[in-house]
PDB file of C-alpha atoms in Angstrom:
ATOM      1  CA  UNK A   1       0.021  -0.178   0.276  1.00  0.00           C
ATOM      2  CA  UNK A   2       1.557   3.491  -1.171  1.00  0.00           C
ATOM      3  CA  UNK A   3       1.432   6.301   1.644  1.00  0.00           C
ATOM      4  CA  UNK A   4      -0.987   8.976   0.616  1.00  0.00           C
ATOM      5  CA  UNK A   5       0.601  12.319   1.777  1.00  0.00           C
ATOM      6  CA  UNK A   6      -1.253  15.290   2.671  1.00  0.00           C
ATOM      7  CA  UNK A   7       0.638  18.595   1.787  1.00  0.00           C
ATOM      8  CA  UNK A   8      -1.110  20.589   4.745  1.00  0.00           C
ATOM      9  CA  UNK A   9      -2.812  19.360   7.985  1.00  0.00           C
ATOM     10  CA  UNK A  10      -6.601  19.684   7.158  1.00  0.00           C
ATOM     11  CA  UNK A  11      -8.325  22.480   9.076  1.00  0.00           C
ATOM     12  CA  UNK A  12      -9.647  21.365  12.258  1.00  0.00           C
ATOM     13  CA  UNK A  13      -6.648  19.119  12.968  1.00  0.00           C
ATOM     14  CA  UNK A  14      -4.262  19.703  15.511  1.00  0.00           C
ATOM     15  CA  UNK A  15      -0.877  18.242  16.462  1.00  0.00           C
ATOM     16  CA  UNK A  16      -1.657  15.630  19.368  1.00  0.00           C
ATOM     17  CA  UNK A  17       1.486  16.145  21.448  1.00  0.00           C
ATOM     18  CA  UNK A  18      -0.337  17.920  24.362  1.00  0.00           C
ATOM     19  CA  UNK A  19      -2.630  14.915  24.558  1.00  0.00           C
ATOM     20  CA  UNK A  20       0.040  12.273  25.170  1.00  0.00           C
ATOM     21  CA  UNK A  21       0.487  10.690  28.575  1.00  0.00           C
ATOM     22  CA  UNK A  22       4.206  10.634  28.855  1.00  0.00           C
ATOM     23  CA  UNK A  23       4.329   8.814  31.501  1.00  0.00           C
ATOM     24  CA  UNK A  24       3.047   5.650  29.997  1.00  0.00           C
ATOM     25  CA  UNK A  25       5.003   6.152  26.859  1.00  0.00           C
ATOM     26  CA  UNK A  26       7.220   3.175  25.899  1.00  0.00           C
ATOM     27  CA  UNK A  27       9.842   2.052  23.127  1.00  0.00           C
ATOM     28  CA  UNK A  28      10.875  -1.361  22.595  1.00  0.00           C
ATOM     29  CA  UNK A  29      14.337  -1.939  21.046  1.00  0.00           C
ATOM     30  CA  UNK A  30      15.450   1.762  21.359  1.00  0.00           C
ATOM     31  CA  UNK A  31      19.004   2.459  21.745  1.00  0.00           C
ATOM     32  CA  UNK A  32      19.921   3.802  25.429  1.00  0.00           C
ATOM     33  CA  UNK A  33      21.675   6.873  23.960  1.00  0.00           C
ATOM     34  CA  UNK A  34      19.084   7.752  21.172  1.00  0.00           C
ATOM     35  CA  UNK A  35      15.689   7.345  23.284  1.00  0.00           C
ATOM     36  CA  UNK A  36      12.188   8.042  21.946  1.00  0.00           C
ATOM     37  CA  UNK A  37      12.055  11.277  23.784  1.00  0.00           C
ATOM     38  CA  UNK A  38      14.323  12.662  20.787  1.00  0.00           C
ATOM     39  CA  UNK A  39      11.703  11.956  18.143  1.00  0.00           C
ATOM     40  CA  UNK A  40       8.333  12.385  20.218  1.00  0.00           C
ATOM     41  CA  UNK A  41       8.973  15.456  22.684  1.00  0.00           C
ATOM     42  CA  UNK A  42       8.713  19.149  21.930  1.00  0.00           C
ATOM     43  CA  UNK A  43      11.948  20.739  21.254  1.00  0.00           C
ATOM     44  CA  UNK A  44      13.781  17.638  20.870  1.00  0.00           C
ATOM     45  CA  UNK A  45      11.782  16.600  17.639  1.00  0.00           C
ATOM     46  CA  UNK A  46      12.820  19.877  16.016  1.00  0.00           C
ATOM     47  CA  UNK A  47      16.436  19.082  16.315  1.00  0.00           C
ATOM     48  CA  UNK A  48      17.813  17.019  13.504  1.00  0.00           C
ATOM     49  CA  UNK A  49      20.655  16.279  15.303  1.00  0.00           C
ATOM     50  CA  UNK A  50      18.725  14.131  17.977  1.00  0.00           C
ATOM     51  CA  UNK A  51      16.991  11.015  16.740  1.00  0.00           C
ATOM     52  CA  UNK A  52      15.666   7.892  18.098  1.00  0.00           C
ATOM     53  CA  UNK A  53      17.653   4.837  17.105  1.00  0.00           C
ATOM     54  CA  UNK A  54      17.012   1.018  16.986  1.00  0.00           C
ATOM     55  CA  UNK A  55      19.452  -1.109  19.251  1.00  0.00           C
ATOM     56  CA  UNK A  56      19.676  -4.618  18.544  1.00  0.00           C
ATOM     57  CA  UNK A  57      17.766  -4.935  14.938  1.00  0.00           C
ATOM     58  CA  UNK A  58      16.071  -2.498  12.733  1.00  0.00           C
ATOM     59  CA  UNK A  59      12.767  -2.677  14.372  1.00  0.00           C
ATOM     60  CA  UNK A  60      11.265  -0.386  17.069  1.00  0.00           C
ATOM     61  CA  UNK A  61       7.777  -0.975  18.805  1.00  0.00           C
ATOM     62  CA  UNK A  62       6.445   2.276  20.314  1.00  0.00           C
ATOM     63  CA  UNK A  63       3.580   2.753  22.748  1.00  0.00           C
ATOM     64  CA  UNK A  64       1.693   5.775  22.864  1.00  0.00           C
ATOM     65  CA  UNK A  65      -0.965   6.326  25.259  1.00  0.00           C
ATOM     66  CA  UNK A  66      -3.266   9.510  25.249  1.00  0.00           C
ATOM     67  CA  UNK A  67      -4.571  11.375  28.173  1.00  0.00           C
ATOM     68  CA  UNK A  68      -8.058  11.419  26.453  1.00  0.00           C
ATOM     69  CA  UNK A  69      -9.799  10.009  23.496  1.00  0.00           C
ATOM     70  CA  UNK A  70      -8.586  11.017  20.303  1.00  0.00           C
ATOM     71  CA  UNK A  71      -9.424  10.698  16.768  1.00  0.00           C
ATOM     72  CA  UNK A  72      -6.102   9.949  14.688  1.00  0.00           C
ATOM     73  CA  UNK A  73      -6.128  11.600  11.069  1.00  0.00           C
ATOM     74  CA  UNK A  74      -2.264  11.601  10.103  1.00  0.00           C
ATOM     75  CA  UNK A  75       0.881  10.580  11.393  1.00  0.00           C
ATOM     76  CA  UNK A  76       4.389  12.538  10.147  1.00  0.00           C
ATOM     77  CA  UNK A  77       7.484  10.702  10.463  1.00  0.00           C
ATOM     78  CA  UNK A  78      11.041  12.284   9.806  1.00  0.00           C
ATOM     79  CA  UNK A  79      13.849  10.311   9.204  1.00  0.00           C
ATOM     80  CA  UNK A  80      17.235   9.842   7.229  1.00  0.00           C
ATOM     81  CA  UNK A  81      17.237   8.535   3.443  1.00  0.00           C
ATOM     82  CA  UNK A  82      18.899   5.303   4.444  1.00  0.00           C
ATOM     83  CA  UNK A  83      18.054   4.568   7.824  1.00  0.00           C
ATOM     84  CA  UNK A  84      14.521   5.849   8.093  1.00  0.00           C
ATOM     85  CA  UNK A  85      11.368   3.754   8.685  1.00  0.00           C
ATOM     86  CA  UNK A  86      10.036   2.369   5.903  1.00  0.00           C
ATOM     87  CA  UNK A  87       7.352  -0.078   6.780  1.00  0.00           C
ATOM     88  CA  UNK A  88       5.104   1.135   9.531  1.00  0.00           C
ATOM     89  CA  UNK A  89       2.236  -0.646  11.173  1.00  0.00           C
ATOM     90  CA  UNK A  90      -0.208   1.306  13.486  1.00  0.00           C
ATOM     91  CA  UNK A  91      -2.489  -0.405  16.149  1.00  0.00           C
ATOM     92  CA  UNK A  92      -5.323   1.518  17.700  1.00  0.00           C
ATOM     93  CA  UNK A  93      -5.857   0.450  21.139  1.00  0.00           C
ATOM     94  CA  UNK A  94      -3.654  -2.369  21.434  1.00  0.00           C
ATOM     95  CA  UNK A  95      -1.865  -2.648  24.914  1.00  0.00           C
ATOM     96  CA  UNK A  96       1.086  -4.702  26.098  1.00  0.00           C
ATOM     97  CA  UNK A  97       2.230  -5.497  22.613  1.00  0.00           C
ATOM     98  CA  UNK A  98       5.910  -7.242  22.122  1.00  0.00           C
ATOM     99  CA  UNK A  99       8.049  -8.121  19.394  1.00  0.00           C
ATOM    100  CA  UNK A 100       6.964 -12.026  19.981  1.00  0.00           C
ATOM    101  CA  UNK A 101       3.205 -11.122  19.347  1.00  0.00           C
ATOM    102  CA  UNK A 102       2.965  -7.873  17.384  1.00  0.00           C
ATOM    103  CA  UNK A 103       2.360 -10.148  14.103  1.00  0.00           C
ATOM    104  CA  UNK A 104      -0.657 -11.879  15.627  1.00  0.00           C
ATOM    105  CA  UNK A 105      -3.104  -8.793  15.052  1.00  0.00           C
ATOM    106  CA  UNK A 106      -4.020  -7.240  12.279  1.00  0.00           C
ATOM    107  CA  UNK A 107      -2.892  -3.683  12.354  1.00  0.00           C
ATOM    108  CA  UNK A 108      -5.445  -0.719  12.226  1.00  0.00           C
ATOM    109  CA  UNK A 109      -3.293   0.734   9.177  1.00  0.00           C
ATOM    110  CA  UNK A 110      -0.099  -0.105   7.578  1.00  0.00           C
ATOM    111  CA  UNK A 111       1.902   2.627   5.651  1.00  0.00           C
ATOM    112  CA  UNK A 112       5.122   2.540   3.765  1.00  0.00           C
ATOM    113  CA  UNK A 113       7.014   5.299   3.667  1.00  0.00           C
ATOM    114  CA  UNK A 114       9.269   6.694   0.796  1.00  0.00           C
ATOM    115  CA  UNK A 115      12.223   8.885   1.019  1.00  0.00           C
ATOM    116  CA  UNK A 116       9.744  11.743   0.149  1.00  0.00           C
ATOM    117  CA  UNK A 117       7.451  11.258   2.937  1.00  0.00           C
ATOM    118  CA  UNK A 118      10.237  10.848   5.343  1.00  0.00           C
ATOM    119  CA  UNK A 119      11.137  14.655   5.197  1.00  0.00           C
ATOM    120  CA  UNK A 120       8.088  14.872   7.342  1.00  0.00           C
ATOM    121  CA  UNK A 121       5.239  14.994   5.249  1.00  0.00           C
ATOM    122  CA  UNK A 122       2.217  13.921   7.084  1.00  0.00           C
ATOM    123  CA  UNK A 123       0.601  10.706   5.772  1.00  0.00           C
ATOM    124  CA  UNK A 124      -3.249  10.407   5.958  1.00  0.00           C
ATOM    125  CA  UNK A 125      -4.578   7.294   7.818  1.00  0.00           C
ATOM    126  CA  UNK A 126      -7.603   5.158   7.346  1.00  0.00           C
ATOM    127  CA  UNK A 127      -9.687   7.580   9.377  1.00  0.00           C
ATOM    128  CA  UNK A 128     -12.683   5.445  10.020  1.00  0.00           C
ATOM    129  CA  UNK A 129     -10.187   2.893  12.089  1.00  0.00           C
ATOM    130  CA  UNK A 130      -8.774   5.702  14.245  1.00  0.00           C
ATOM    131  CA  UNK A 131     -12.137   7.207  15.854  1.00  0.00           C
ATOM    132  CA  UNK A 132     -11.882   6.291  19.624  1.00  0.00           C
ATOM    133  CA  UNK A 133      -8.262   6.166  20.106  1.00  0.00           C
ATOM    134  CA  UNK A 134      -7.018   5.700  23.530  1.00  0.00           C
ATOM    135  CA  UNK A 135      -3.607   4.421  22.665  1.00  0.00           C
ATOM    136  CA  UNK A 136      -1.592   3.959  19.674  1.00  0.00           C
ATOM    137  CA  UNK A 137       1.147   1.614  18.833  1.00  0.00           C
ATOM    138  CA  UNK A 138       3.731   2.002  16.038  1.00  0.00           C
ATOM    139  CA  UNK A 139       5.390  -0.959  14.809  1.00  0.00           C
ATOM    140  CA  UNK A 140       8.320   0.107  12.724  1.00  0.00           C
ATOM    141  CA  UNK A 141       9.294  -3.175  10.870  1.00  0.00           C
ATOM    142  CA  UNK A 142      12.079  -1.997   8.371  1.00  0.00           C
ATOM    143  CA  UNK A 143      14.112   0.819   7.282  1.00  0.00           C
ATOM    144  CA  UNK A 144      14.892   2.276   3.605  1.00  0.00           C
ATOM    145  CA  UNK A 145      17.912   0.267   3.060  1.00  0.00           C
ATOM    146  CA  UNK A 146      17.297  -2.811   5.238  1.00  0.00           C
ATOM    147  CA  UNK A 147      20.398  -1.865   7.358  1.00  0.00           C
ATOM    148  CA  UNK A 148      20.851  -2.785  11.164  1.00  0.00           C
ATOM    149  CA  UNK A 149      19.767   0.412  12.667  1.00  0.00           C
ATOM    150  CA  UNK A 150      16.570   2.603  11.880  1.00  0.00           C
ATOM    151  CA  UNK A 151      16.704   6.169  12.983  1.00  0.00           C
ATOM    152  CA  UNK A 152      13.774   8.759  13.288  1.00  0.00           C
ATOM    153  CA  UNK A 153      14.140  12.273  13.925  1.00  0.00           C
ATOM    154  CA  UNK A 154      10.435  13.071  14.652  1.00  0.00           C
ATOM    155  CA  UNK A 155       7.226  11.513  15.139  1.00  0.00           C
ATOM    156  CA  UNK A 156       3.995  13.807  14.881  1.00  0.00           C
ATOM    157  CA  UNK A 157       0.505  12.806  15.234  1.00  0.00           C
ATOM    158  CA  UNK A 158      -2.381  14.854  14.014  1.00  0.00           C
ATOM    159  CA  UNK A 159      -6.037  14.561  14.722  1.00  0.00           C
ATOM    160  CA  UNK A 160      -8.757  15.933  17.014  1.00  0.00           C
ATOM    161  CA  UNK A 161     -10.161  15.151  20.605  1.00  0.00           C
ATOM    162  CA  UNK A 162     -13.410  13.516  20.987  1.00  0.00           C
ATOM    163  CA  UNK A 163     -14.185  16.059  23.717  1.00  0.00           C
ATOM    164  CA  UNK A 164     -13.570  19.096  21.285  1.00  0.00           C
ATOM    165  CA  UNK A 165     -15.436  17.537  18.514  1.00  0.00           C
ATOM    166  CA  UNK A 166     -18.604  16.861  20.206  1.00  0.00           C
ATOM    167  CA  UNK A 167     -18.645  20.116  22.035  1.00  0.00           C
ATOM    168  CA  UNK A 168     -18.242  21.877  18.543  1.00  0.00           C
ATOM    169  CA  UNK A 169     -21.106  19.894  17.193  1.00  0.00           C
ATOM    170  CA  UNK A 170     -23.298  20.721  20.221  1.00  0.00           C
ATOM    171  CA  UNK A 171     -22.745  24.437  19.956  1.00  0.00           C
ATOM    172  CA  UNK A 172     -23.402  24.650  16.195  1.00  0.00           C
ATOM    173  CA  UNK A 173     -26.689  22.955  16.660  1.00  0.00           C
ATOM    174  CA  UNK A 174     -27.676  25.452  19.599  1.00  0.00           C
ATOM    175  CA  UNK A 175     -26.968  28.488  17.266  1.00  0.00           C
ATOM    176  CA  UNK A 176     -29.585  27.183  15.122  1.00  0.00           C
TER     177      UNK A 176
END
């Protein structure tokens, strides 16, 4: 499946960074000196000198819980042309996944990143599969050059909170 890139974030979508529950974020197979914080936290993820790196092999398994229910619209992953992620499987609301069972579940969506989308272009997801997301598991299966180390400069998630969406709908109804 080829990744469909959005050139701009659609109106009404926001960076979901503020809704991530950082106390529950986990990353399996991350290099101790190049952790997930480098790719996901504000300030760090804008610095191309910092990155998340895989440790034992090219795969990374990232668990991102949210502090409220969100609707996920798109994901932007920035990485180097050679070691940047290629096949990325996304799982909505699947907790306690490990490398031993990640292939036991069908992904909510699979994206294949090209060197062009690795420049940080948002990739639109199957929106119907990401309507009531409490957590997102990101499985980076391989990288562009099939090398042993995968590097990620930035991961950004775009969408809306369910509460915000509902409140706007209610206000519009009241106005009429």
